[in-house]
Amino acid sequence: MIDVRRAAQRYPGGEPGNGIETAHAFSFGPHYDPANLRFAGLIACNEERLAAGAGFAEHPHSHTEIVTWVAEGELTHEDGTGAATTVRRGDLQRLGAGDGVRHVERNAGDRPLVFVQMWLMPLEPGGTPAYEIVRDVTDTEPYDLPQAGAALHVRRPAAGASARIPDATAAYLHVVHGEIALAGEILGPGDSARLTDEEGLTFTASATGAAEVLIWEFPGMPG
């Protein structure tokens, strides 16, 4: 089954007056939707847009694996594990909240910042908070997240080229840049697809430009 969700269907959030605009793919905060709480192990997929100088003040997380992908600009991150990093386009950041951690996220640059932040349920709650950053992620090797029983694939096909979607009981696809054709549907930035028990699927980037797509694979985990 292929369930396409459009960018326009996302729940709006953030603090626009403070330069923070958020688009939530799943039930979040005041936007409670019992039919849209999660997909497999994914409980949040937020598109965040921060104006220059804007950011999220220190706040807590627990029992969550938080993976961040920068689409434009640079993200400055600090947390209770002692990490203080700048995350750039093509980098992947993971914060394992464990039994509790606090962090700060902000746009310390002079141009807009856009990033996708994805929250996953850990297979085992609690534990010691952990942080890592992977620079210059490639399309050839997935990023394994055993703590959540998942793997993240990055696909960046050139204009007109096709890319394979991993076979899995459940997979979640999010378009970061460009347009793609998937099973007769055209998906653009912010659009997503929730895939259940699909095999042999591919998508094709528009003939007019390359695409960048994130795909979460959940082997053996129902959607």
mmCIF file with all atom_site columns, C-alpha atoms in Angstrom:
data_model
loop_
_atom_site.group_PDB
_atom_site.id
_atom_site.type_symbol
_atom_site.label_atom_id
_atom_site.label_alt_id
_atom_site.label_comp_id
_atom_site.label_asym_id
_atom_site.label_entity_id
_atom_site.label_seq_id
_atom_site.pdbx_PDB_ins_code
_atom_site.Cartn_x
_atom_site.Cartn_y
_atom_site.Cartn_z
_atom_site.occupancy
_atom_site.B_iso_or_equiv
_atom_site.pdbx_formal_charge
_atom_site.auth_seq_id
_atom_site.auth_comp_id
_atom_site.auth_asym_id
_atom_site.auth_atom_id
_atom_site.pdbx_PDB_model_num
ATOM 1   C CA . MET A 1 1   ? 0.000  0.000  0.000   1.00 0.00 ? 1   MET A CA 1
ATOM 2   C CA . ILE A 1 2   ? 1.170  3.516  -0.839  1.00 0.00 ? 2   ILE A CA 1
ATOM 3   C CA . ASP A 1 3   ? -0.267 6.394  1.183   1.00 0.00 ? 3   ASP A CA 1
ATOM 4   C CA . VAL A 1 4   ? 0.806  9.779  -0.224  1.00 0.00 ? 4   VAL A CA 1
ATOM 5   C CA . ARG A 1 5   ? 0.635  12.793 2.101   1.00 0.00 ? 5   ARG A CA 1
ATOM 6   C CA . ARG A 1 6   ? 1.030  16.316 0.711   1.00 0.00 ? 6   ARG A CA 1
ATOM 7   C CA . ALA A 1 7   ? 3.036  19.175 2.181   1.00 0.00 ? 7   ALA A CA 1
ATOM 8   C CA . ALA A 1 8   ? -0.168 21.225 2.359   1.00 0.00 ? 8   ALA A CA 1
ATOM 9   C CA . GLN A 1 9   ? -1.671 18.602 4.712   1.00 0.00 ? 9   GLN A CA 1
ATOM 10  C CA . ARG A 1 10  ? 0.977  19.176 7.369   1.00 0.00 ? 10  ARG A CA 1
ATOM 11  C CA . TYR A 1 11  ? -0.031 20.797 10.641  1.00 0.00 ? 11  TYR A CA 1
ATOM 12  C CA . PRO A 1 12  ? 1.384  24.331 11.022  1.00 0.00 ? 12  PRO A CA 1
ATOM 13  C CA . GLY A 1 13  ? 3.329  25.210 14.156  1.00 0.00 ? 13  GLY A CA 1
ATOM 14  C CA . GLY A 1 14  ? 6.353  27.012 15.516  1.00 0.00 ? 14  GLY A CA 1
ATOM 15  C CA . GLU A 1 15  ? 6.534  30.690 16.426  1.00 0.00 ? 15  GLU A CA 1
ATOM 16  C CA . PRO A 1 16  ? 6.285  32.664 13.175  1.00 0.00 ? 16  PRO A CA 1
ATOM 17  C CA . GLY A 1 17  ? 6.593  35.963 15.038  1.00 0.00 ? 17  GLY A CA 1
ATOM 18  C CA . ASN A 1 18  ? 9.998  34.806 16.304  1.00 0.00 ? 18  ASN A CA 1
ATOM 19  C CA . GLY A 1 19  ? 11.220 33.544 12.953  1.00 0.00 ? 19  GLY A CA 1
ATOM 20  C CA . ILE A 1 20  ? 10.326 29.867 13.496  1.00 0.00 ? 20  ILE A CA 1
ATOM 21  C CA . GLU A 1 21  ? 7.959  28.068 11.110  1.00 0.00 ? 21  GLU A CA 1
ATOM 22  C CA . THR A 1 22  ? 7.225  24.372 11.606  1.00 0.00 ? 22  THR A CA 1
ATOM 23  C CA . ALA A 1 23  ? 5.248  21.918 9.469   1.00 0.00 ? 23  ALA A CA 1
ATOM 24  C CA . HIS A 1 24  ? 4.354  18.682 11.283  1.00 0.00 ? 24  HIS A CA 1
ATOM 25  C CA . ALA A 1 25  ? 3.649  15.448 9.398   1.00 0.00 ? 25  ALA A CA 1
ATOM 26  C CA . PHE A 1 26  ? 2.173  13.728 12.466  1.00 0.00 ? 26  PHE A CA 1
ATOM 27  C CA . SER A 1 27  ? -0.180 14.607 15.302  1.00 0.00 ? 27  SER A CA 1
ATOM 28  C CA . PHE A 1 28  ? 1.671  17.138 17.413  1.00 0.00 ? 28  PHE A CA 1
ATOM 29  C CA . GLY A 1 29  ? 0.870  19.475 20.315  1.00 0.00 ? 29  GLY A CA 1
ATOM 30  C CA . PRO A 1 30  ? -2.470 21.215 19.765  1.00 0.00 ? 30  PRO A CA 1
ATOM 31  C CA . HIS A 1 31  ? -2.957 19.348 16.468  1.00 0.00 ? 31  HIS A CA 1
ATOM 32  C CA . TYR A 1 32  ? -4.178 16.090 17.983  1.00 0.00 ? 32  TYR A CA 1
ATOM 33  C CA . ASP A 1 33  ? -5.188 13.469 15.440  1.00 0.00 ? 33  ASP A CA 1
ATOM 34  C CA . PRO A 1 34  ? -5.591 9.950  16.874  1.00 0.00 ? 34  PRO A CA 1
ATOM 35  C CA . ALA A 1 35  ? -5.461 8.517  13.340  1.00 0.00 ? 35  ALA A CA 1
ATOM 36  C CA . ASN A 1 36  ? -2.053 10.077 12.661  1.00 0.00 ? 36  ASN A CA 1
ATOM 37  C CA . LEU A 1 37  ? 0.087  9.456  15.731  1.00 0.00 ? 37  LEU A CA 1
ATOM 38  C CA . ARG A 1 38  ? 2.910  7.493  14.096  1.00 0.00 ? 38  ARG A CA 1
ATOM 39  C CA . PHE A 1 39  ? 4.025  5.305  11.213  1.00 0.00 ? 39  PHE A CA 1
ATOM 40  C CA . ALA A 1 40  ? 6.011  2.235  12.188  1.00 0.00 ? 40  ALA A CA 1
ATOM 41  C CA . GLY A 1 41  ? 8.711  3.634  14.523  1.00 0.00 ? 41  GLY A CA 1
ATOM 42  C CA . LEU A 1 42  ? 8.430  7.228  13.294  1.00 0.00 ? 42  LEU A CA 1
ATOM 43  C CA . ILE A 1 43  ? 6.507  9.614  15.572  1.00 0.00 ? 43  ILE A CA 1
ATOM 44  C CA . ALA A 1 44  ? 7.503  12.999 14.114  1.00 0.00 ? 44  ALA A CA 1
ATOM 45  C CA . CYS A 1 45  ? 8.788  14.386 10.827  1.00 0.00 ? 45  CYS A CA 1
ATOM 46  C CA . ASN A 1 46  ? 9.000  18.151 11.207  1.00 0.00 ? 46  ASN A CA 1
ATOM 47  C CA . GLU A 1 47  ? 10.100 20.622 8.573   1.00 0.00 ? 47  GLU A CA 1
ATOM 48  C CA . GLU A 1 48  ? 11.691 23.542 10.407  1.00 0.00 ? 48  GLU A CA 1
ATOM 49  C CA . ARG A 1 49  ? 12.424 26.976 8.929   1.00 0.00 ? 49  ARG A CA 1
ATOM 50  C CA . LEU A 1 50  ? 14.453 29.359 11.080  1.00 0.00 ? 50  LEU A CA 1
ATOM 51  C CA . ALA A 1 51  ? 15.218 32.936 10.114  1.00 0.00 ? 51  ALA A CA 1
ATOM 52  C CA . ALA A 1 52  ? 18.723 34.253 10.740  1.00 0.00 ? 52  ALA A CA 1
ATOM 53  C CA . GLY A 1 53  ? 19.245 34.559 14.496  1.00 0.00 ? 53  GLY A CA 1
ATOM 54  C CA . ALA A 1 54  ? 16.152 32.512 15.400  1.00 0.00 ? 54  ALA A CA 1
ATOM 55  C CA . GLY A 1 55  ? 16.227 29.315 17.395  1.00 0.00 ? 55  GLY A CA 1
ATOM 56  C CA . PHE A 1 56  ? 14.789 26.984 20.004  1.00 0.00 ? 56  PHE A CA 1
ATOM 57  C CA . ALA A 1 57  ? 15.831 27.803 23.571  1.00 0.00 ? 57  ALA A CA 1
ATOM 58  C CA . GLU A 1 58  ? 17.085 24.989 25.784  1.00 0.00 ? 58  GLU A CA 1
ATOM 59  C CA . HIS A 1 59  ? 14.406 22.306 26.122  1.00 0.00 ? 59  HIS A CA 1
ATOM 60  C CA . PRO A 1 60  ? 14.227 18.665 27.243  1.00 0.00 ? 60  PRO A CA 1
ATOM 61  C CA . HIS A 1 61  ? 13.690 15.338 25.464  1.00 0.00 ? 61  HIS A CA 1
ATOM 62  C CA . SER A 1 62  ? 13.551 11.777 26.742  1.00 0.00 ? 62  SER A CA 1
ATOM 63  C CA . HIS A 1 63  ? 13.003 8.260  25.367  1.00 0.00 ? 63  HIS A CA 1
ATOM 64  C CA . THR A 1 64  ? 13.355 9.452  21.773  1.00 0.00 ? 64  THR A CA 1
ATOM 65  C CA . GLU A 1 65  ? 15.864 9.056  18.943  1.00 0.00 ? 65  GLU A CA 1
ATOM 66  C CA . ILE A 1 66  ? 16.113 12.415 17.131  1.00 0.00 ? 66  ILE A CA 1
ATOM 67  C CA . VAL A 1 67  ? 17.645 12.502 13.648  1.00 0.00 ? 67  VAL A CA 1
ATOM 68  C CA . THR A 1 68  ? 18.170 15.822 11.854  1.00 0.00 ? 68  THR A CA 1
ATOM 69  C CA . TRP A 1 69  ? 18.898 16.504 8.166   1.00 0.00 ? 69  TRP A CA 1
ATOM 70  C CA . VAL A 1 70  ? 19.805 20.022 7.019   1.00 0.00 ? 70  VAL A CA 1
ATOM 71  C CA . ALA A 1 71  ? 18.319 21.118 3.682   1.00 0.00 ? 71  ALA A CA 1
ATOM 72  C CA . GLU A 1 72  ? 19.608 24.720 3.600   1.00 0.00 ? 72  GLU A CA 1
ATOM 73  C CA . GLY A 1 73  ? 21.880 26.836 5.786   1.00 0.00 ? 73  GLY A CA 1
ATOM 74  C CA . GLU A 1 74  ? 23.640 25.739 8.972   1.00 0.00 ? 74  GLU A CA 1
ATOM 75  C CA . LEU A 1 75  ? 22.241 24.463 12.288  1.00 0.00 ? 75  LEU A CA 1
ATOM 76  C CA . THR A 1 76  ? 24.067 25.216 15.530  1.00 0.00 ? 76  THR A CA 1
ATOM 77  C CA . HIS A 1 77  ? 23.447 22.521 18.135  1.00 0.00 ? 77  HIS A CA 1
ATOM 78  C CA . GLU A 1 78  ? 24.423 22.208 21.816  1.00 0.00 ? 78  GLU A CA 1
ATOM 79  C CA . ASP A 1 79  ? 23.260 19.597 24.306  1.00 0.00 ? 79  ASP A CA 1
ATOM 80  C CA . GLY A 1 80  ? 23.763 18.097 27.724  1.00 0.00 ? 80  GLY A CA 1
ATOM 81  C CA . THR A 1 81  ? 26.143 15.401 26.414  1.00 0.00 ? 81  THR A CA 1
ATOM 82  C CA . GLY A 1 82  ? 28.700 18.157 25.858  1.00 0.00 ? 82  GLY A CA 1
ATOM 83  C CA . ALA A 1 83  ? 28.222 18.237 22.088  1.00 0.00 ? 83  ALA A CA 1
ATOM 84  C CA . ALA A 1 84  ? 28.504 21.629 20.386  1.00 0.00 ? 84  ALA A CA 1
ATOM 85  C CA . THR A 1 85  ? 28.439 21.326 16.614  1.00 0.00 ? 85  THR A CA 1
ATOM 86  C CA . THR A 1 86  ? 27.466 23.024 13.369  1.00 0.00 ? 86  THR A CA 1
ATOM 87  C CA . VAL A 1 87  ? 25.385 20.792 11.110  1.00 0.00 ? 87  VAL A CA 1
ATOM 88  C CA . ARG A 1 88  ? 25.529 21.552 7.380   1.00 0.00 ? 88  ARG A CA 1
ATOM 89  C CA . ARG A 1 89  ? 23.763 20.330 4.267   1.00 0.00 ? 89  ARG A CA 1
ATOM 90  C CA . GLY A 1 90  ? 24.654 16.700 3.664   1.00 0.00 ? 90  GLY A CA 1
ATOM 91  C CA . ASP A 1 91  ? 25.367 16.030 7.352   1.00 0.00 ? 91  ASP A CA 1
ATOM 92  C CA . LEU A 1 92  ? 23.249 13.783 9.541   1.00 0.00 ? 92  LEU A CA 1
ATOM 93  C CA . GLN A 1 93  ? 22.844 14.454 13.259  1.00 0.00 ? 93  GLN A CA 1
ATOM 94  C CA . ARG A 1 94  ? 21.532 11.981 15.808  1.00 0.00 ? 94  ARG A CA 1
ATOM 95  C CA . LEU A 1 95  ? 20.653 12.765 19.411  1.00 0.00 ? 95  LEU A CA 1
ATOM 96  C CA . GLY A 1 96  ? 19.651 9.757  21.504  1.00 0.00 ? 96  GLY A CA 1
ATOM 97  C CA . ALA A 1 97  ? 17.707 11.336 24.360  1.00 0.00 ? 97  ALA A CA 1
ATOM 98  C CA . GLY A 1 98  ? 17.970 8.305  26.627  1.00 0.00 ? 98  GLY A CA 1
ATOM 99  C CA . ASP A 1 99  ? 16.416 8.908  30.034  1.00 0.00 ? 99  ASP A CA 1
ATOM 100 C CA . GLY A 1 100 ? 16.667 12.668 29.593  1.00 0.00 ? 100 GLY A CA 1
ATOM 101 C CA . VAL A 1 101 ? 18.719 15.338 27.819  1.00 0.00 ? 101 VAL A CA 1
ATOM 102 C CA . ARG A 1 102 ? 18.418 19.057 27.146  1.00 0.00 ? 102 ARG A CA 1
ATOM 103 C CA . HIS A 1 103 ? 19.520 20.819 23.975  1.00 0.00 ? 103 HIS A CA 1
ATOM 104 C CA . VAL A 1 104 ? 19.554 24.108 22.082  1.00 0.00 ? 104 VAL A CA 1
ATOM 105 C CA . GLU A 1 105 ? 19.040 24.510 18.332  1.00 0.00 ? 105 GLU A CA 1
ATOM 106 C CA . ARG A 1 106 ? 19.499 27.805 16.525  1.00 0.00 ? 106 ARG A CA 1
ATOM 107 C CA . ASN A 1 107 ? 20.384 29.536 13.299  1.00 0.00 ? 107 ASN A CA 1
ATOM 108 C CA . ALA A 1 108 ? 23.551 31.433 14.140  1.00 0.00 ? 108 ALA A CA 1
ATOM 109 C CA . GLY A 1 109 ? 24.134 32.280 10.480  1.00 0.00 ? 109 GLY A CA 1
ATOM 110 C CA . ASP A 1 110 ? 23.037 35.202 8.350   1.00 0.00 ? 110 ASP A CA 1
ATOM 111 C CA . ARG A 1 111 ? 20.771 33.303 5.957   1.00 0.00 ? 111 ARG A CA 1
ATOM 112 C CA . PRO A 1 112 ? 17.654 31.147 6.381   1.00 0.00 ? 112 PRO A CA 1
ATOM 113 C CA . LEU A 1 113 ? 17.971 27.642 7.823   1.00 0.00 ? 113 LEU A CA 1
ATOM 114 C CA . VAL A 1 114 ? 15.764 24.742 6.728   1.00 0.00 ? 114 VAL A CA 1
ATOM 115 C CA . PHE A 1 115 ? 16.029 21.300 8.284   1.00 0.00 ? 115 PHE A CA 1
ATOM 116 C CA . VAL A 1 116 ? 14.008 18.114 8.625   1.00 0.00 ? 116 VAL A CA 1
ATOM 117 C CA . GLN A 1 117 ? 13.855 16.647 12.105  1.00 0.00 ? 117 GLN A CA 1
ATOM 118 C CA . MET A 1 118 ? 12.603 13.112 12.609  1.00 0.00 ? 118 MET A CA 1
ATOM 119 C CA . TRP A 1 119 ? 11.758 11.499 15.947  1.00 0.00 ? 119 TRP A CA 1
ATOM 120 C CA . LEU A 1 120 ? 11.734 7.731  16.381  1.00 0.00 ? 120 LEU A CA 1
ATOM 121 C CA . MET A 1 121 ? 10.642 5.516  19.236  1.00 0.00 ? 121 MET A CA 1
ATOM 122 C CA . PRO A 1 122 ? 13.535 3.522  20.704  1.00 0.00 ? 122 PRO A CA 1
ATOM 123 C CA . LEU A 1 123 ? 13.094 -0.235 21.024  1.00 0.00 ? 123 LEU A CA 1
ATOM 124 C CA . GLU A 1 124 ? 14.144 0.080  24.676  1.00 0.00 ? 124 GLU A CA 1
ATOM 125 C CA . PRO A 1 125 ? 13.362 3.266  26.632  1.00 0.00 ? 125 PRO A CA 1
ATOM 126 C CA . GLY A 1 126 ? 15.833 5.016  28.895  1.00 0.00 ? 126 GLY A CA 1
ATOM 127 C CA . GLY A 1 127 ? 19.591 4.673  28.864  1.00 0.00 ? 127 GLY A CA 1
ATOM 128 C CA . THR A 1 128 ? 22.424 7.179  28.654  1.00 0.00 ? 128 THR A CA 1
ATOM 129 C CA . PRO A 1 129 ? 21.986 10.100 26.230  1.00 0.00 ? 129 PRO A CA 1
ATOM 130 C CA . ALA A 1 130 ? 24.208 9.908  23.147  1.00 0.00 ? 130 ALA A CA 1
ATOM 131 C CA . TYR A 1 131 ? 25.170 12.205 20.282  1.00 0.00 ? 131 TYR A CA 1
ATOM 132 C CA . GLU A 1 132 ? 26.803 11.722 16.909  1.00 0.00 ? 132 GLU A CA 1
ATOM 133 C CA . ILE A 1 133 ? 27.199 13.564 13.633  1.00 0.00 ? 133 ILE A CA 1
ATOM 134 C CA . VAL A 1 134 ? 27.955 11.940 10.283  1.00 0.00 ? 134 VAL A CA 1
ATOM 135 C CA . ARG A 1 135 ? 29.536 14.289 7.754   1.00 0.00 ? 135 ARG A CA 1
ATOM 136 C CA . ASP A 1 136 ? 28.888 14.129 4.011   1.00 0.00 ? 136 ASP A CA 1
ATOM 137 C CA . VAL A 1 137 ? 26.432 11.230 3.989   1.00 0.00 ? 137 VAL A CA 1
ATOM 138 C CA . THR A 1 138 ? 26.519 9.256  0.726   1.00 0.00 ? 138 THR A CA 1
ATOM 139 C CA . ASP A 1 139 ? 23.763 7.550  -1.257  1.00 0.00 ? 139 ASP A CA 1
ATOM 140 C CA . THR A 1 140 ? 25.501 4.187  -1.157  1.00 0.00 ? 140 THR A CA 1
ATOM 141 C CA . GLU A 1 141 ? 25.338 3.221  2.529   1.00 0.00 ? 141 GLU A CA 1
ATOM 142 C CA . PRO A 1 142 ? 22.278 3.576  4.777   1.00 0.00 ? 142 PRO A CA 1
ATOM 143 C CA . TYR A 1 143 ? 22.574 5.096  8.212   1.00 0.00 ? 143 TYR A CA 1
ATOM 144 C CA . ASP A 1 144 ? 21.677 2.297  10.614  1.00 0.00 ? 144 ASP A CA 1
ATOM 145 C CA . LEU A 1 145 ? 19.806 3.204  13.772  1.00 0.00 ? 145 LEU A CA 1
ATOM 146 C CA . PRO A 1 146 ? 19.570 -0.098 15.679  1.00 0.00 ? 146 PRO A CA 1
ATOM 147 C CA . GLN A 1 147 ? 18.240 1.724  18.745  1.00 0.00 ? 147 GLN A CA 1
ATOM 148 C CA . ALA A 1 148 ? 14.985 2.209  16.803  1.00 0.00 ? 148 ALA A CA 1
ATOM 149 C CA . GLY A 1 149 ? 15.170 -0.864 14.552  1.00 0.00 ? 149 GLY A CA 1
ATOM 150 C CA . ALA A 1 150 ? 15.451 1.386  11.497  1.00 0.00 ? 150 ALA A CA 1
ATOM 151 C CA . ALA A 1 151 ? 17.773 2.557  8.735   1.00 0.00 ? 151 ALA A CA 1
ATOM 152 C CA . LEU A 1 152 ? 17.809 5.858  6.844   1.00 0.00 ? 152 LEU A CA 1
ATOM 153 C CA . HIS A 1 153 ? 18.575 5.863  3.110   1.00 0.00 ? 153 HIS A CA 1
ATOM 154 C CA . VAL A 1 154 ? 19.464 9.023  1.193   1.00 0.00 ? 154 VAL A CA 1
ATOM 155 C CA . ARG A 1 155 ? 18.680 9.110  -2.521  1.00 0.00 ? 155 ARG A CA 1
ATOM 156 C CA . ARG A 1 156 ? 19.857 11.958 -4.781  1.00 0.00 ? 156 ARG A CA 1
ATOM 157 C CA . PRO A 1 157 ? 19.080 10.960 -8.371  1.00 0.00 ? 157 PRO A CA 1
ATOM 158 C CA . ALA A 1 158 ? 20.074 13.292 -11.196 1.00 0.00 ? 158 ALA A CA 1
ATOM 159 C CA . ALA A 1 159 ? 17.430 14.781 -13.484 1.00 0.00 ? 159 ALA A CA 1
ATOM 160 C CA . GLY A 1 160 ? 15.507 11.982 -15.178 1.00 0.00 ? 160 GLY A CA 1
ATOM 161 C CA . ALA A 1 161 ? 17.306 9.239  -13.228 1.00 0.00 ? 161 ALA A CA 1
ATOM 162 C CA . SER A 1 162 ? 15.625 6.587  -11.091 1.00 0.00 ? 162 SER A CA 1
ATOM 163 C CA . ALA A 1 163 ? 16.399 5.304  -7.593  1.00 0.00 ? 163 ALA A CA 1
ATOM 164 C CA . ARG A 1 164 ? 15.323 2.191  -5.739  1.00 0.00 ? 164 ARG A CA 1
ATOM 165 C CA . ILE A 1 165 ? 13.274 2.127  -2.564  1.00 0.00 ? 165 ILE A CA 1
ATOM 166 C CA . PRO A 1 166 ? 14.376 -0.626 -0.146  1.00 0.00 ? 166 PRO A CA 1
ATOM 167 C CA . ASP A 1 167 ? 11.979 -3.544 0.253   1.00 0.00 ? 167 ASP A CA 1
ATOM 168 C CA . ALA A 1 168 ? 10.560 -3.455 3.772   1.00 0.00 ? 168 ALA A CA 1
ATOM 169 C CA . THR A 1 169 ? 7.471  -4.204 5.788   1.00 0.00 ? 169 THR A CA 1
ATOM 170 C CA . ALA A 1 170 ? 7.222  -0.436 6.269   1.00 0.00 ? 170 ALA A CA 1
ATOM 171 C CA . ALA A 1 171 ? 9.085  2.493  4.710   1.00 0.00 ? 171 ALA A CA 1
ATOM 172 C CA . TYR A 1 172 ? 8.602  6.257  4.964   1.00 0.00 ? 172 TYR A CA 1
ATOM 173 C CA . LEU A 1 173 ? 9.685  8.508  2.086   1.00 0.00 ? 173 LEU A CA 1
ATOM 174 C CA . HIS A 1 174 ? 10.140 12.285 2.401   1.00 0.00 ? 174 HIS A CA 1
ATOM 175 C CA . VAL A 1 175 ? 11.022 14.618 -0.480  1.00 0.00 ? 175 VAL A CA 1
ATOM 176 C CA . VAL A 1 176 ? 13.564 17.275 0.559   1.00 0.00 ? 176 VAL A CA 1
ATOM 177 C CA . HIS A 1 177 ? 14.386 18.821 -2.828  1.00 0.00 ? 177 HIS A CA 1
ATOM 178 C CA . GLY A 1 178 ? 13.060 18.480 -6.373  1.00 0.00 ? 178 GLY A CA 1
ATOM 179 C CA . GLU A 1 179 ? 10.157 16.525 -7.817  1.00 0.00 ? 179 GLU A CA 1
ATOM 180 C CA . ILE A 1 180 ? 9.796  12.772 -8.239  1.00 0.00 ? 180 ILE A CA 1
ATOM 181 C CA . ALA A 1 181 ? 7.376  10.381 -9.897  1.00 0.00 ? 181 ALA A CA 1
ATOM 182 C CA . LEU A 1 182 ? 6.288  7.471  -7.687  1.00 0.00 ? 182 LEU A CA 1
ATOM 183 C CA . ALA A 1 183 ? 3.644  4.930  -8.713  1.00 0.00 ? 183 ALA A CA 1
ATOM 184 C CA . GLY A 1 184 ? 1.837  7.411  -10.944 1.00 0.00 ? 184 GLY A CA 1
ATOM 185 C CA . GLU A 1 185 ? 1.998  10.301 -8.442  1.00 0.00 ? 185 GLU A CA 1
ATOM 186 C CA . ILE A 1 186 ? 4.159  13.418 -8.627  1.00 0.00 ? 186 ILE A CA 1
ATOM 187 C CA . LEU A 1 187 ? 5.668  14.380 -5.273  1.00 0.00 ? 187 LEU A CA 1
ATOM 188 C CA . GLY A 1 188 ? 7.396  17.684 -4.511  1.00 0.00 ? 188 GLY A CA 1
ATOM 189 C CA . PRO A 1 189 ? 9.250  19.200 -1.563  1.00 0.00 ? 189 PRO A CA 1
ATOM 190 C CA . GLY A 1 190 ? 7.552  18.407 1.743   1.00 0.00 ? 190 GLY A CA 1
ATOM 191 C CA . ASP A 1 191 ? 5.441  15.615 0.259   1.00 0.00 ? 191 ASP A CA 1
ATOM 192 C CA . SER A 1 192 ? 5.802  12.115 1.696   1.00 0.00 ? 192 SER A CA 1
ATOM 193 C CA . ALA A 1 193 ? 4.687  8.546  1.141   1.00 0.00 ? 193 ALA A CA 1
ATOM 194 C CA . ARG A 1 194 ? 4.010  5.828  3.695   1.00 0.00 ? 194 ARG A CA 1
ATOM 195 C CA . LEU A 1 195 ? 4.747  2.434  2.174   1.00 0.00 ? 195 LEU A CA 1
ATOM 196 C CA . THR A 1 196 ? 3.494  -0.849 3.602   1.00 0.00 ? 196 THR A CA 1
ATOM 197 C CA . ASP A 1 197 ? 4.513  -4.282 2.256   1.00 0.00 ? 197 ASP A CA 1
ATOM 198 C CA . GLU A 1 198 ? 5.842  -2.867 -1.015  1.00 0.00 ? 198 GLU A CA 1
ATOM 199 C CA . GLU A 1 199 ? 8.599  -4.526 -3.036  1.00 0.00 ? 199 GLU A CA 1
ATOM 200 C CA . GLY A 1 200 ? 10.501 -3.593 -6.163  1.00 0.00 ? 200 GLY A CA 1
ATOM 201 C CA . LEU A 1 201 ? 9.527  0.088  -6.041  1.00 0.00 ? 201 LEU A CA 1
ATOM 202 C CA . THR A 1 202 ? 11.533 2.831  -7.710  1.00 0.00 ? 202 THR A CA 1
ATOM 203 C CA . PHE A 1 203 ? 10.989 6.555  -8.200  1.00 0.00 ? 203 PHE A CA 1
ATOM 204 C CA . THR A 1 204 ? 12.244 8.902  -10.896 1.00 0.00 ? 204 THR A CA 1
ATOM 205 C CA . ALA A 1 205 ? 13.475 12.468 -10.578 1.00 0.00 ? 205 ALA A CA 1
ATOM 206 C CA . SER A 1 206 ? 11.892 15.098 -12.806 1.00 0.00 ? 206 SER A CA 1
ATOM 207 C CA . ALA A 1 207 ? 13.551 15.618 -16.176 1.00 0.00 ? 207 ALA A CA 1
ATOM 208 C CA . THR A 1 208 ? 14.074 19.250 -15.208 1.00 0.00 ? 208 THR A CA 1
ATOM 209 C CA . GLY A 1 209 ? 16.175 18.733 -12.096 1.00 0.00 ? 209 GLY A CA 1
ATOM 210 C CA . ALA A 1 210 ? 17.790 16.456 -9.522  1.00 0.00 ? 210 ALA A CA 1
ATOM 211 C CA . ALA A 1 211 ? 15.999 15.341 -6.358  1.00 0.00 ? 211 ALA A CA 1
ATOM 212 C CA . GLU A 1 212 ? 16.915 14.650 -2.734  1.00 0.00 ? 212 GLU A CA 1
ATOM 213 C CA . VAL A 1 213 ? 14.827 12.087 -0.868  1.00 0.00 ? 213 VAL A CA 1
ATOM 214 C CA . LEU A 1 214 ? 15.030 10.560 2.613   1.00 0.00 ? 214 LEU A CA 1
ATOM 215 C CA . ILE A 1 215 ? 13.687 7.032  3.127   1.00 0.00 ? 215 ILE A CA 1
ATOM 216 C CA . TRP A 1 216 ? 13.278 5.384  6.514   1.00 0.00 ? 216 TRP A CA 1
ATOM 217 C CA . GLU A 1 217 ? 13.303 1.606  6.336   1.00 0.00 ? 217 GLU A CA 1
ATOM 218 C CA . PHE A 1 218 ? 11.637 -0.383 9.119   1.00 0.00 ? 218 PHE A CA 1
ATOM 219 C CA . PRO A 1 219 ? 12.387 -4.078 8.507   1.00 0.00 ? 219 PRO A CA 1
ATOM 220 C CA . GLY A 1 220 ? 9.833  -6.326 10.144  1.00 0.00 ? 220 GLY A CA 1
ATOM 221 C CA . MET A 1 221 ? 7.893  -3.430 11.660  1.00 0.00 ? 221 MET A CA 1
ATOM 222 C CA . PRO A 1 222 ? 4.297  -2.898 10.501  1.00 0.00 ? 222 PRO A CA 1
ATOM 223 C CA . GLY A 1 223 ? 3.168  0.546  9.368   1.00 0.00 ? 223 GLY A CA 1
#
